[in-house]
């Protein structure tokens, strides 16, 4: 079986504060193109598909009607991330066992963080947001908030923000019971091979599809052969024009 794993789209209402920055049709065409070329049997969305911390699901639906229709018309798997824990249609993880008995474990990966991984951390985060919403009528409070967010972005910029060793350590723990572990969450597309418990093990991260990027993983679950996909808006536009020219 060929799988395509995508994560961290953070689909928003396409206002100025979001990071999705995709045109619905462009994204659909990109996914469909890959499904076609690589004969993908299953598309798995590995968490943080929706930005439900900043926006309501209803507003996101209204802003992206074609994409929502596309999701509901297809037999896709949705895994829960820390930004879309409220997604009712999502599962906490997805596991595949191939004909050789090898196992692939896919989860978003936020359980490696203290703040995201426990209920207290999540409710603290929610409390902050509720307060912010209450204060959002005040322009100067919002101005200060955006300054803090910008500053924090500068200081804790990805990948510095995510100490990726932490996720590697978390993946190694999961690799005791699995042959392949695929996480998302760090927005850093990567792959590591190691021999562990006398077996070849692989940790992959599906990266992100925010800010016009398109990153993900294609894997043949029988041979465990995989490919990392990394495209920018520009390269995608070029490949569209090539496709159209033909
Ligand atoms: Mn996340």
Coordinates of C-alpha atoms and ligand atoms in Angstrom, one line a residue:
X1 CA 0.0 0.0 0.0
X2 CA 1.3 3.5 -0.8
X3 CA 0.5 6.1 1.7
X4 CA 0.9 9.9 1.6
X5 CA 1.3 11.6 5.0
X6 CA 0.8 15.3 5.4
X7 CA 0.6 17.4 8.5
X8 CA 0.4 20.8 10.0
X9 CA -1.7 22.6 7.5
X10 CA -3.2 24.9 10.2
X11 CA -6.1 25.7 7.9
X12 CA -7.6 29.0 9.1
X13 CA -10.1 31.6 7.9
X14 CA -7.6 33.1 5.4
X15 CA -7.4 36.3 7.4
X16 CA -4.1 38.2 8.0
X17 CA -3.3 36.3 11.2
X18 CA -3.2 32.8 9.9
X19 CA -0.3 30.8 8.4
X20 CA -2.2 28.5 6.0
X21 CA -1.8 30.7 3.0
X22 CA -3.1 28.3 0.4
X23 CA -5.7 28.7 -2.2
X24 CA -8.1 25.8 -1.7
X25 CA -8.0 24.6 -5.4
X26 CA -4.2 24.8 -5.5
X27 CA -3.9 22.6 -2.5
X28 CA -6.4 20.1 -3.8
X29 CA -4.6 19.9 -7.2
X30 CA -1.3 19.4 -5.5
X31 CA -2.6 16.5 -3.4
X32 CA -4.5 15.0 -6.4
X33 CA -1.3 15.3 -8.6
X34 CA 0.7 13.3 -6.0
X35 CA -2.1 10.7 -5.6
X36 CA -2.0 10.2 -9.3
X37 CA 1.7 10.1 -10.0
X38 CA 2.6 7.9 -7.0
X39 CA -0.6 5.7 -7.0
X40 CA -1.4 6.6 -3.4
X41 CA -3.9 4.3 -1.7
X42 CA -4.4 6.2 1.5
X43 CA -3.9 9.9 2.4
X44 CA -3.2 10.4 6.1
X45 CA -3.4 13.9 7.7
X46 CA -1.1 13.7 10.7
X47 CA -2.5 16.4 12.9
X48 CA -2.9 20.2 13.1
X49 CA -5.0 20.2 9.9
X50 CA -7.3 22.9 11.4
X51 CA -6.2 25.9 13.4
X52 CA -8.9 25.5 16.1
X53 CA -7.0 27.4 18.7
X54 CA -7.4 30.7 17.0
X55 CA -10.6 30.0 15.0
X56 CA -13.9 28.2 15.3
X57 CA -14.5 25.2 13.0
X58 CA -17.6 26.9 11.6
X59 CA -15.6 30.0 10.5
X60 CA -12.9 27.7 8.9
X61 CA -15.6 25.8 7.1
X62 CA -17.2 28.9 5.8
X63 CA -13.9 30.3 4.5
X64 CA -12.8 27.0 2.8
X65 CA -16.0 25.4 1.4
X66 CA -14.4 23.6 -1.5
X67 CA -11.6 22.1 0.6
X68 CA -14.2 20.9 3.3
X69 CA -16.2 19.3 0.6
X70 CA -13.1 17.6 -0.8
X71 CA -12.2 16.3 2.7
X72 CA -15.7 14.9 3.3
X73 CA -15.9 13.3 -0.2
X74 CA -12.7 11.4 0.3
X75 CA -11.8 8.5 2.5
X76 CA -8.9 10.3 4.3
X77 CA -7.6 9.6 7.8
X78 CA -7.4 12.5 10.2
X79 CA -5.1 12.3 13.3
X80 CA -5.5 14.7 16.1
X81 CA -2.9 17.4 16.7
X82 CA -2.6 19.9 19.6
X83 CA -4.2 22.6 17.5
X84 CA -7.2 20.4 16.5
X85 CA -7.8 18.2 19.5
X86 CA -11.4 19.3 19.1
X87 CA -11.7 17.6 15.7
X88 CA -14.4 15.0 16.2
X89 CA -13.5 13.1 13.1
X90 CA -9.9 12.5 14.1
X91 CA -8.2 9.6 15.8
X92 CA -5.2 9.8 18.2
X93 CA -2.9 7.7 16.1
X94 CA -3.0 5.4 13.1
X95 CA -1.1 2.1 12.8
X96 CA -0.5 -0.1 9.8
X97 CA 0.9 -3.6 9.9
X98 CA 2.1 -5.0 6.6
X99 CA 2.2 -8.5 5.3
X100 CA 5.6 -9.2 6.9
X101 CA 4.3 -8.1 10.3
X102 CA 6.2 -4.8 10.3
X103 CA 4.5 -2.0 12.0
X104 CA 4.1 1.7 11.1
X105 CA 2.9 4.1 13.8
X106 CA 1.7 7.6 12.9
X107 CA 0.9 10.2 15.4
X108 CA 1.1 14.0 15.6
X109 CA 3.8 14.0 18.3
X110 CA 2.7 16.8 20.7
X111 CA 2.6 14.2 23.5
X112 CA 6.4 14.7 23.7
X113 CA 5.8 18.3 25.0
X114 CA 4.9 18.9 28.6
X115 CA 2.6 21.8 27.9
X116 CA 0.7 20.2 25.0
X117 CA 0.9 16.6 26.3
X118 CA -1.2 17.0 29.5
X119 CA -4.6 18.3 30.3
X120 CA -3.3 21.0 32.7
X121 CA -1.0 22.4 30.0
X122 CA -3.9 22.5 27.5
X123 CA -6.3 24.2 29.9
X124 CA -3.7 26.8 30.8
X125 CA -3.3 27.5 27.1
X126 CA -7.1 27.7 26.7
X127 CA -7.4 30.0 29.6
X128 CA -4.9 32.4 28.1
X129 CA -6.9 32.4 24.9
X130 CA -10.2 33.0 26.6
X131 CA -8.7 36.0 28.4
X132 CA -7.3 37.3 25.1
X133 CA -10.7 37.0 23.4
X134 CA -12.3 38.9 26.2
X135 CA -9.7 41.6 25.9
X136 CA -9.7 41.7 22.1
X137 CA -12.1 44.7 22.0
X138 CA -9.3 46.8 23.2
X139 CA -7.0 47.9 20.4
X140 CA -4.0 48.6 22.5
X141 CA -4.2 45.2 24.2
X142 CA -4.2 43.5 20.8
X143 CA -1.3 45.7 19.7
X144 CA 0.7 44.6 22.7
X145 CA -0.3 41.0 22.1
X146 CA 0.8 41.0 18.4
X147 CA 4.1 42.6 19.5
X148 CA 4.7 39.8 22.0
X149 CA 3.8 37.1 19.4
X150 CA 6.1 38.7 16.9
X151 CA 8.9 38.9 19.5
X152 CA 8.4 35.3 20.6
X153 CA 8.4 34.2 16.9
X154 CA 11.8 36.0 16.5
X155 CA 13.3 34.5 19.6
X156 CA 11.9 31.0 19.4
X157 CA 11.9 30.7 15.7
X158 CA 11.4 27.2 14.3
X159 CA 13.5 25.0 14.3
X160 CA 15.0 26.5 17.4
X161 CA 11.6 26.5 19.1
X162 CA 11.4 22.8 18.7
X163 CA 14.3 21.0 20.1
X164 CA 14.0 18.2 17.6
X165 CA 16.1 15.8 19.8
X166 CA 13.2 15.7 22.1
X167 CA 11.0 14.3 19.4
X168 CA 13.7 11.9 18.3
X169 CA 13.9 10.6 21.8
X170 CA 10.1 10.3 21.9
X171 CA 10.2 8.5 18.6
X172 CA 12.8 6.1 19.8
X173 CA 10.6 5.1 22.7
X174 CA 7.8 4.3 20.2
X175 CA 10.2 2.5 18.0
X176 CA 10.6 -0.2 20.7
X177 CA 7.2 -1.5 19.5
X178 CA 7.2 -0.3 15.9
X179 CA 9.5 -0.4 12.8
X180 CA 8.6 3.0 11.5
X181 CA 7.3 6.1 13.4
X182 CA 6.0 9.1 11.6
X183 CA 5.4 12.3 13.6
X184 CA 4.5 15.9 12.6
X185 CA 4.2 18.9 14.9
X186 CA 7.8 20.3 14.6
X187 CA 7.3 21.6 11.1
X188 CA 10.6 20.1 10.3
X189 CA 10.7 17.5 7.5
X190 CA 13.3 14.9 8.4
X191 CA 14.2 11.2 8.4
X192 CA 16.5 9.1 10.5
X193 CA 17.6 5.5 10.2
X194 CA 19.0 3.4 13.0
X195 CA 19.6 -0.2 14.0
X196 CA 17.8 -0.7 17.3
X197 CA 16.9 -4.0 19.0
X198 CA 18.5 -5.8 16.1
X199 CA 16.2 -4.3 13.6
X200 CA 16.3 -1.4 11.1
X201 CA 14.1 1.4 12.5
X202 CA 13.0 4.6 10.9
X203 CA 11.8 7.9 12.4
X204 CA 10.3 10.3 9.9
X205 CA 8.7 13.7 10.3
X206 CA 6.1 14.9 7.8
X207 CA 7.0 18.6 8.1
X208 CA 4.3 21.2 7.4
X209 CA 2.1 22.7 4.6
X210 CA 1.9 26.2 6.0
X211 CA 3.1 29.4 4.4
X212 CA 2.7 28.1 0.9
X213 CA 5.0 25.1 1.5
X214 CA 4.1 21.6 0.6
X215 CA 5.9 18.9 2.6
X216 CA 5.1 15.4 3.3
X217 CA 6.0 11.7 3.1
X218 CA 5.2 9.0 0.6
X219 CA 5.8 5.4 1.7
X220 CA 5.3 2.0 0.4
X221 CA 4.2 0.1 3.5
X222 CA 5.4 -3.2 2.1
X223 CA 9.0 -2.3 1.2
X224 CA 9.1 0.6 3.7
X225 CA 10.7 2.7 0.9
X226 CA 9.9 6.3 1.3
X227 CA 10.3 9.7 -0.3
X228 CA 10.3 13.1 1.4
X229 CA 8.3 15.7 -0.6
X230 CA 9.4 19.3 -0.4
X231 CA 8.0 22.0 -2.6
X232 CA 7.5 25.7 -2.4
X233 CA 4.7 27.7 -3.9
X234 CA 7.0 28.8 -6.7
X235 CA 8.1 25.3 -7.7
X236 CA 4.4 24.2 -7.6
X237 CA 3.4 27.0 -9.9
X238 CA 6.1 26.0 -12.3
X239 CA 5.1 22.3 -12.3
X240 CA 1.5 23.4 -12.9
X241 CA 2.6 25.4 -15.9
X242 CA 4.6 22.4 -17.2
X243 CA 1.6 20.2 -16.7
X244 CA -0.7 22.6 -18.5
X245 CA 1.8 23.1 -21.3
X246 CA 1.7 19.3 -22.0
Ligands
LIG1 MN1 1.3 20.6 16.5

